[in-house]
Amino acid sequence: QKEVEQNSGPLSVPEGAIASLNCTYSDRGSQSFFWYRQYSGKSPELIMFIYSNGDKEDGRFTAQLNKASQYVSLLIRDSQPSDSATYLCAVKGGSYIPTFGRGTSLIVHP
Amino acid sequence: DVKVTQSSRYLVKRTGEKVFLECVQDMDHENMFWYRQDPGLGLRLIYFSYDVKMKEKGDIPEGYSVSREKKERFSLILESASTNQTSMYLCASSVTGTGRSYEQYFGPGTRLTVT
């Protein structure tokens, strides 16, 4: 059984701080890693994907992948109240179907 | 721009009714998926399809069926709705590709209430 684990939170950070969201996965054959953001009552939207070890930056977001340790993380710099949402980690191997974590709730307070 | 649409945002049905949820994508994607999402349980895959008329069961197919007669359209059918099928239903699509990437694009979701 492929598993993707995330701390459910909530993770609470002050505005302007760095929010760090973590995800671990069980399948060593995993190739692609995705972070989705989901606002309450809305559908998930992709914010980052990564498939090579190391860091990938896009604006205020940085995804970090460590395949040896089987974890992927998302850093959000200069967190804003509008970043308050649930963040879903998804991991995909060679099949069509990603495995999703249950998500981490992030609250950015002013 | 990528687009996945679902037939209804909110739906209220009675126990025992047959319910159709429709999903349409305009990206020529091969793969389409139906999930349900419940608090604390995350996204659970009901069915997916990798080609027209092809379907595969996901993790929780009981009480559901699907139909894919055209590439762009994937329907989820609740044969006889029950109260435990009250949930948010999400459709997604993706491209088929070898190896990496190829993320899923989600529709806006249908919040179904069965009374």
PDB file of N, CA, C and O in Angstrom, chain A residues 1 31-32 34 36 38 41-46 49 51-52 88 92-94 96-98 100-102, chain B residues 9 31 33 35 37 40-43 45 48 50 88 90 94 96 99-104 106-108:
ATOM      1  N   GLN A   1       0.853  -1.197   0.000  1.00  0.00           N
ATOM      2  CA  GLN A   1       0.000   0.000   0.000  1.00  0.00           C
ATOM      3  C   GLN A   1       0.884   1.241   0.000  1.00  0.00           C
ATOM      4  O   GLN A   1       1.710   1.413   0.875  1.00  0.00           O
ATOM      5  N   GLN A  31       8.182   9.071  -8.585  1.00  0.00           N
ATOM      6  CA  GLN A  31       8.953   9.878  -9.534  1.00  0.00           C
ATOM      7  C   GLN A  31       8.565  11.347  -9.537  1.00  0.00           C
ATOM      8  O   GLN A  31       9.386  12.205  -9.835  1.00  0.00           O
ATOM      9  N   SER A  32       7.300  11.626  -9.263  1.00  0.00           N
ATOM     10  CA  SER A  32       6.817  13.004  -9.374  1.00  0.00           C
ATOM     11  C   SER A  32       6.120  13.371  -8.073  1.00  0.00           C
ATOM     12  O   SER A  32       5.423  12.552  -7.477  1.00  0.00           O
ATOM     13  N   PHE A  34       3.915  16.560  -6.052  1.00  0.00           N
ATOM     14  CA  PHE A  34       3.083  17.733  -6.320  1.00  0.00           C
ATOM     15  C   PHE A  34       2.598  18.332  -5.006  1.00  0.00           C
ATOM     16  O   PHE A  34       2.315  17.612  -4.046  1.00  0.00           O
ATOM     17  N   TYR A  36      -0.583  20.771  -3.870  1.00  0.00           N
ATOM     18  CA  TYR A  36      -1.824  21.432  -4.228  1.00  0.00           C
ATOM     19  C   TYR A  36      -2.270  22.286  -3.036  1.00  0.00           C
ATOM     20  O   TYR A  36      -2.103  21.910  -1.878  1.00  0.00           O
ATOM     21  N   GLN A  38      -5.725  23.989  -1.377  1.00  0.00           N
ATOM     22  CA  GLN A  38      -7.173  23.872  -1.421  1.00  0.00           C
ATOM     23  C   GLN A  38      -7.783  24.807  -0.389  1.00  0.00           C
ATOM     24  O   GLN A  38      -7.633  24.609   0.815  1.00  0.00           O
ATOM     25  N   GLY A  41     -13.988  24.679   0.797  1.00  0.00           N
ATOM     26  CA  GLY A  41     -15.130  24.624  -0.115  1.00  0.00           C
ATOM     27  C   GLY A  41     -14.764  24.668  -1.588  1.00  0.00           C
ATOM     28  O   GLY A  41     -15.645  24.645  -2.447  1.00  0.00           O
ATOM     29  N   LYS A  42     -13.473  24.732  -1.870  1.00  0.00           N
ATOM     30  CA  LYS A  42     -13.008  24.791  -3.264  1.00  0.00           C
ATOM     31  C   LYS A  42     -12.268  23.515  -3.628  1.00  0.00           C
ATOM     32  O   LYS A  42     -11.999  22.671  -2.773  1.00  0.00           O
ATOM     33  N   SER A  43     -11.893  23.395  -4.896  1.00  0.00           N
ATOM     34  CA  SER A  43     -11.157  22.218  -5.340  1.00  0.00           C
ATOM     35  C   SER A  43      -9.652  22.478  -5.275  1.00  0.00           C
ATOM     36  O   SER A  43      -9.218  23.633  -5.237  1.00  0.00           O
ATOM     37  N   PRO A  44      -8.853  21.430  -5.258  1.00  0.00           N
ATOM     38  CA  PRO A  44      -7.393  21.607  -5.203  1.00  0.00           C
ATOM     39  C   PRO A  44      -6.858  22.264  -6.473  1.00  0.00           C
ATOM     40  O   PRO A  44      -7.338  21.981  -7.571  1.00  0.00           O
ATOM     41  N   GLU A  45      -5.856  23.099  -6.305  1.00  0.00           N
ATOM     42  CA  GLU A  45      -5.170  23.703  -7.438  1.00  0.00           C
ATOM     43  C   GLU A  45      -3.670  23.484  -7.266  1.00  0.00           C
ATOM     44  O   GLU A  45      -3.124  23.628  -6.170  1.00  0.00           O
ATOM     45  N   LEU A  46      -3.006  23.150  -8.358  1.00  0.00           N
ATOM     46  CA  LEU A  46      -1.581  22.853  -8.303  1.00  0.00           C
ATOM     47  C   LEU A  46      -0.781  24.140  -8.079  1.00  0.00           C
ATOM     48  O   LEU A  46      -1.018  25.150  -8.738  1.00  0.00           O
ATOM     49  N   PHE A  49       5.342  21.498  -8.575  1.00  0.00           N
ATOM     50  CA  PHE A  49       5.703  20.105  -8.747  1.00  0.00           C
ATOM     51  C   PHE A  49       7.222  20.009  -8.827  1.00  0.00           C
ATOM     52  O   PHE A  49       7.907  20.956  -9.217  1.00  0.00           O
ATOM     53  N   TYR A  51      10.538  16.868  -9.404  1.00  0.00           N
ATOM     54  CA  TYR A  51      10.894  15.460  -9.580  1.00  0.00           C
ATOM     55  C   TYR A  51      12.392  15.196  -9.465  1.00  0.00           C
ATOM     56  O   TYR A  51      12.833  14.076  -9.600  1.00  0.00           O
ATOM     57  N   SER A  52      13.170  16.236  -9.215  1.00  0.00           N
ATOM     58  CA  SER A  52      14.601  16.023  -8.998  1.00  0.00           C
ATOM     59  C   SER A  52      14.954  16.393  -7.567  1.00  0.00           C
ATOM     60  O   SER A  52      14.394  17.340  -7.004  1.00  0.00           O
ATOM     61  N   LEU A  88      -2.179  19.954   0.071  1.00  0.00           N
ATOM     62  CA  LEU A  88      -2.151  18.514  -0.197  1.00  0.00           C
ATOM     63  C   LEU A  88      -0.865  18.148  -0.914  1.00  0.00           C
ATOM     64  O   LEU A  88      -0.488  18.781  -1.906  1.00  0.00           O
ATOM     65  N   LYS A  92       3.529  10.493  -7.253  1.00  0.00           N
ATOM     66  CA  LYS A  92       3.167   9.623  -8.377  1.00  0.00           C
ATOM     67  C   LYS A  92       4.370   8.816  -8.833  1.00  0.00           C
ATOM     68  O   LYS A  92       5.478   9.326  -8.935  1.00  0.00           O
ATOM     69  N   GLY A  93       4.100   7.539  -9.125  1.00  0.00           N
ATOM     70  CA  GLY A  93       5.139   6.696  -9.686  1.00  0.00           C
ATOM     71  C   GLY A  93       4.951   6.604 -11.183  1.00  0.00           C
ATOM     72  O   GLY A  93       4.716   7.594 -11.855  1.00  0.00           O
ATOM     73  N   GLY A  94       4.996   5.412 -11.725  1.00  0.00           N
ATOM     74  CA  GLY A  94       4.869   5.252 -13.161  1.00  0.00           C
ATOM     75  C   GLY A  94       3.440   5.128 -13.652  1.00  0.00           C
ATOM     76  O   GLY A  94       3.191   5.104 -14.857  1.00  0.00           O
ATOM     77  N   TYR A  96      -0.853   6.189 -13.777  1.00  0.00           N
ATOM     78  CA  TYR A  96      -1.607   7.424 -13.999  1.00  0.00           C
ATOM     79  C   TYR A  96      -2.034   8.070 -12.696  1.00  0.00           C
ATOM     80  O   TYR A  96      -2.447   9.224 -12.679  1.00  0.00           O
ATOM     81  N   ILE A  97      -1.971   7.300 -11.615  1.00  0.00           N
ATOM     82  CA  ILE A  97      -2.720   7.698 -10.425  1.00  0.00           C
ATOM     83  C   ILE A  97      -1.798   8.183  -9.323  1.00  0.00           C
ATOM     84  O   ILE A  97      -0.967   7.420  -8.832  1.00  0.00           O
ATOM     85  N   PRO A  98      -1.954   9.418  -8.911  1.00  0.00           N
ATOM     86  CA  PRO A  98      -1.175   9.891  -7.763  1.00  0.00           C
ATOM     87  C   PRO A  98      -1.785   9.398  -6.457  1.00  0.00           C
ATOM     88  O   PRO A  98      -2.964   9.078  -6.397  1.00  0.00           O
ATOM     89  N   PHE A 100      -2.494  10.750  -2.719  1.00  0.00           N
ATOM     90  CA  PHE A 100      -2.590  12.014  -1.997  1.00  0.00           C
ATOM     91  C   PHE A 100      -2.442  11.794  -0.491  1.00  0.00           C
ATOM     92  O   PHE A 100      -2.941  10.816   0.059  1.00  0.00           O
ATOM     93  N   GLY A 101      -1.786  12.753   0.156  1.00  0.00           N
ATOM     94  CA  GLY A 101      -1.852  12.829   1.598  1.00  0.00           C
ATOM     95  C   GLY A 101      -3.176  13.464   2.006  1.00  0.00           C
ATOM     96  O   GLY A 101      -3.924  13.966   1.163  1.00  0.00           O
ATOM     97  N   ARG A 102      -3.455  13.457   3.309  1.00  0.00           N
ATOM     98  CA  ARG A 102      -4.723  14.003   3.783  1.00  0.00           C
ATOM     99  C   ARG A 102      -4.697  15.512   3.947  1.00  0.00           C
ATOM    100  O   ARG A 102      -5.721  16.129   4.202  1.00  0.00           O
TER     101      ARG A 102
ATOM    102  N   ARG B   9     -22.797  22.469  -8.865  1.00  0.00           N
ATOM    103  CA  ARG B   9     -21.981  22.781  -7.693  1.00  0.00           C
ATOM    104  C   ARG B   9     -22.607  22.202  -6.427  1.00  0.00           C
ATOM    105  O   ARG B   9     -21.904  21.740  -5.534  1.00  0.00           O
ATOM    106  N   ASN B  31      -6.773  10.704 -19.372  1.00  0.00           N
ATOM    107  CA  ASN B  31      -7.157  10.161 -18.075  1.00  0.00           C
ATOM    108  C   ASN B  31      -8.180  11.047 -17.368  1.00  0.00           C
ATOM    109  O   ASN B  31      -8.027  12.268 -17.334  1.00  0.00           O
ATOM    110  N   PHE B  33     -10.753  11.072 -13.673  1.00  0.00           N
ATOM    111  CA  PHE B  33     -10.843  10.490 -12.338  1.00  0.00           C
ATOM    112  C   PHE B  33     -12.074  11.041 -11.615  1.00  0.00           C
ATOM    113  O   PHE B  33     -12.437  12.195 -11.796  1.00  0.00           O
ATOM    114  N   TYR B  35     -13.179  11.418  -7.541  1.00  0.00           N
ATOM    115  CA  TYR B  35     -12.827  11.307  -6.129  1.00  0.00           C
ATOM    116  C   TYR B  35     -14.011  11.774  -5.290  1.00  0.00           C
ATOM    117  O   TYR B  35     -14.827  12.564  -5.727  1.00  0.00           O
ATOM    118  N   GLN B  37     -14.345  13.527  -1.323  1.00  0.00           N
ATOM    119  CA  GLN B  37     -13.528  14.112  -0.274  1.00  0.00           C
ATOM    120  C   GLN B  37     -14.385  14.370   0.956  1.00  0.00           C
ATOM    121  O   GLN B  37     -15.388  15.072   0.875  1.00  0.00           O
ATOM    122  N   GLY B  40     -11.280  14.823   7.223  1.00  0.00           N
ATOM    123  CA  GLY B  40     -10.453  13.854   7.934  1.00  0.00           C
ATOM    124  C   GLY B  40     -10.062  12.632   7.131  1.00  0.00           C
ATOM    125  O   GLY B  40      -9.191  11.867   7.546  1.00  0.00           O
ATOM    126  N   LEU B  41     -10.690  12.442   5.976  1.00  0.00           N
ATOM    127  CA  LEU B  41     -10.395  11.241   5.170  1.00  0.00           C
ATOM    128  C   LEU B  41      -9.629  11.554   3.904  1.00  0.00           C
ATOM    129  O   LEU B  41      -9.190  10.652   3.194  1.00  0.00           O
ATOM    130  N   GLY B  42      -9.515  12.827   3.568  1.00  0.00           N
ATOM    131  CA  GLY B  42      -8.769  13.187   2.380  1.00  0.00           C
ATOM    132  C   GLY B  42      -9.500  12.821   1.098  1.00  0.00           C
ATOM    133  O   GLY B  42     -10.706  12.554   1.081  1.00  0.00           O
ATOM    134  N   LEU B  43      -8.742  12.798   0.019  1.00  0.00           N
ATOM    135  CA  LEU B  43      -9.281  12.431  -1.294  1.00  0.00           C
ATOM    136  C   LEU B  43      -9.258  10.919  -1.434  1.00  0.00           C
ATOM    137  O   LEU B  43      -8.218  10.292  -1.251  1.00  0.00           O
ATOM    138  N   LEU B  45     -10.162   7.826  -4.165  1.00  0.00           N
ATOM    139  CA  LEU B  45     -10.438   7.568  -5.567  1.00  0.00           C
ATOM    140  C   LEU B  45     -11.575   6.561  -5.714  1.00  0.00           C
ATOM    141  O   LEU B  45     -11.527   5.464  -5.164  1.00  0.00           O
ATOM    142  N   PHE B  48     -11.434   5.529 -12.133  1.00  0.00           N
ATOM    143  CA  PHE B  48     -10.728   6.325 -13.121  1.00  0.00           C
ATOM    144  C   PHE B  48     -10.849   5.668 -14.485  1.00  0.00           C
ATOM    145  O   PHE B  48     -11.208   4.487 -14.605  1.00  0.00           O
ATOM    146  N   TYR B  50      -8.735   5.598 -18.361  1.00  0.00           N
ATOM    147  CA  TYR B  50      -7.546   5.989 -19.111  1.00  0.00           C
ATOM    148  C   TYR B  50      -7.805   6.054 -20.614  1.00  0.00           C
ATOM    149  O   TYR B  50      -6.891   6.321 -21.400  1.00  0.00           O
ATOM    150  N   MET B  88     -18.368  15.694  -0.905  1.00  0.00           N
ATOM    151  CA  MET B  88     -17.905  16.524  -2.009  1.00  0.00           C
ATOM    152  C   MET B  88     -17.307  15.585  -3.053  1.00  0.00           C
ATOM    153  O   MET B  88     -16.422  14.771  -2.730  1.00  0.00           O
ATOM    154  N   LEU B  90     -15.235  15.267  -6.574  1.00  0.00           N
ATOM    155  CA  LEU B  90     -14.288  15.999  -7.408  1.00  0.00           C
ATOM    156  C   LEU B  90     -13.900  15.172  -8.618  1.00  0.00           C
ATOM    157  O   LEU B  90     -13.531  14.008  -8.492  1.00  0.00           O
ATOM    158  N   SER B  94      -6.002  14.249 -16.480  1.00  0.00           N
ATOM    159  CA  SER B  94      -4.557  14.396 -16.660  1.00  0.00           C
ATOM    160  C   SER B  94      -4.154  13.789 -18.002  1.00  0.00           C
ATOM    161  O   SER B  94      -4.872  12.995 -18.599  1.00  0.00           O
ATOM    162  N   THR B  96      -1.686  11.442 -20.288  1.00  0.00           N
ATOM    163  CA  THR B  96      -0.879  10.237 -20.155  1.00  0.00           C
ATOM    164  C   THR B  96       0.525  10.530 -20.643  1.00  0.00           C
ATOM    165  O   THR B  96       0.712  11.095 -21.715  1.00  0.00           O
ATOM    166  N   GLY B  99       6.937   8.427 -17.260  1.00  0.00           N
ATOM    167  CA  GLY B  99       7.795   9.047 -16.261  1.00  0.00           C
ATOM    168  C   GLY B  99       7.132  10.138 -15.457  1.00  0.00           C
ATOM    169  O   GLY B  99       6.116   9.943 -14.830  1.00  0.00           O
ATOM    170  N   ARG B 100       7.641  11.317 -15.594  1.00  0.00           N
ATOM    171  CA  ARG B 100       7.399  12.352 -14.600  1.00  0.00           C
ATOM    172  C   ARG B 100       6.137  13.169 -14.823  1.00  0.00           C
ATOM    173  O   ARG B 100       5.367  12.944 -15.699  1.00  0.00           O
ATOM    174  N   SER B 101       5.980  14.105 -13.975  1.00  0.00           N
ATOM    175  CA  SER B 101       5.031  15.201 -14.098  1.00  0.00           C
ATOM    176  C   SER B 101       3.611  14.775 -14.436  1.00  0.00           C
ATOM    177  O   SER B 101       3.124  13.782 -13.982  1.00  0.00           O
ATOM    178  N   TYR B 102       2.942  15.552 -15.236  1.00  0.00           N
ATOM    179  CA  TYR B 102       1.570  15.312 -15.637  1.00  0.00           C
ATOM    180  C   TYR B 102       0.641  15.330 -14.450  1.00  0.00           C
ATOM    181  O   TYR B 102       0.085  14.326 -14.013  1.00  0.00           O
ATOM    182  N   GLU B 103       0.459  16.543 -13.961  1.00  0.00           N
ATOM    183  CA  GLU B 103      -0.384  16.726 -12.799  1.00  0.00           C
ATOM    184  C   GLU B 103      -1.853  16.588 -13.170  1.00  0.00           C
ATOM    185  O   GLU B 103      -2.237  16.606 -14.336  1.00  0.00           O
ATOM    186  N   GLN B 104      -2.683  16.458 -12.162  1.00  0.00           N
ATOM    187  CA  GLN B 104      -4.120  16.417 -12.346  1.00  0.00           C
ATOM    188  C   GLN B 104      -4.692  17.822 -12.273  1.00  0.00           C
ATOM    189  O   GLN B 104      -4.263  18.643 -11.475  1.00  0.00           O
ATOM    190  N   PHE B 106      -8.292  19.702 -11.536  1.00  0.00           N
ATOM    191  CA  PHE B 106      -9.557  19.396 -10.872  1.00  0.00           C
ATOM    192  C   PHE B 106     -10.681  20.306 -11.330  1.00  0.00           C
ATOM    193  O   PHE B 106     -10.475  21.488 -11.616  1.00  0.00           O
ATOM    194  N   GLY B 107     -11.879  19.747 -11.358  1.00  0.00           N
ATOM    195  CA  GLY B 107     -13.069  20.549 -11.535  1.00  0.00           C
ATOM    196  C   GLY B 107     -13.438  21.242 -10.231  1.00  0.00           C
ATOM    197  O   GLY B 107     -12.800  21.010  -9.198  1.00  0.00           O
ATOM    198  N   PRO B 108     -14.478  22.070 -10.250  1.00  0.00           N
ATOM    199  CA  PRO B 108     -14.855  22.857  -9.067  1.00  0.00           C
ATOM    200  C   PRO B 108     -15.497  22.047  -7.957  1.00  0.00           C
ATOM    201  O   PRO B 108     -15.607  22.524  -6.831  1.00  0.00           O
TER     202      PRO B 108
END
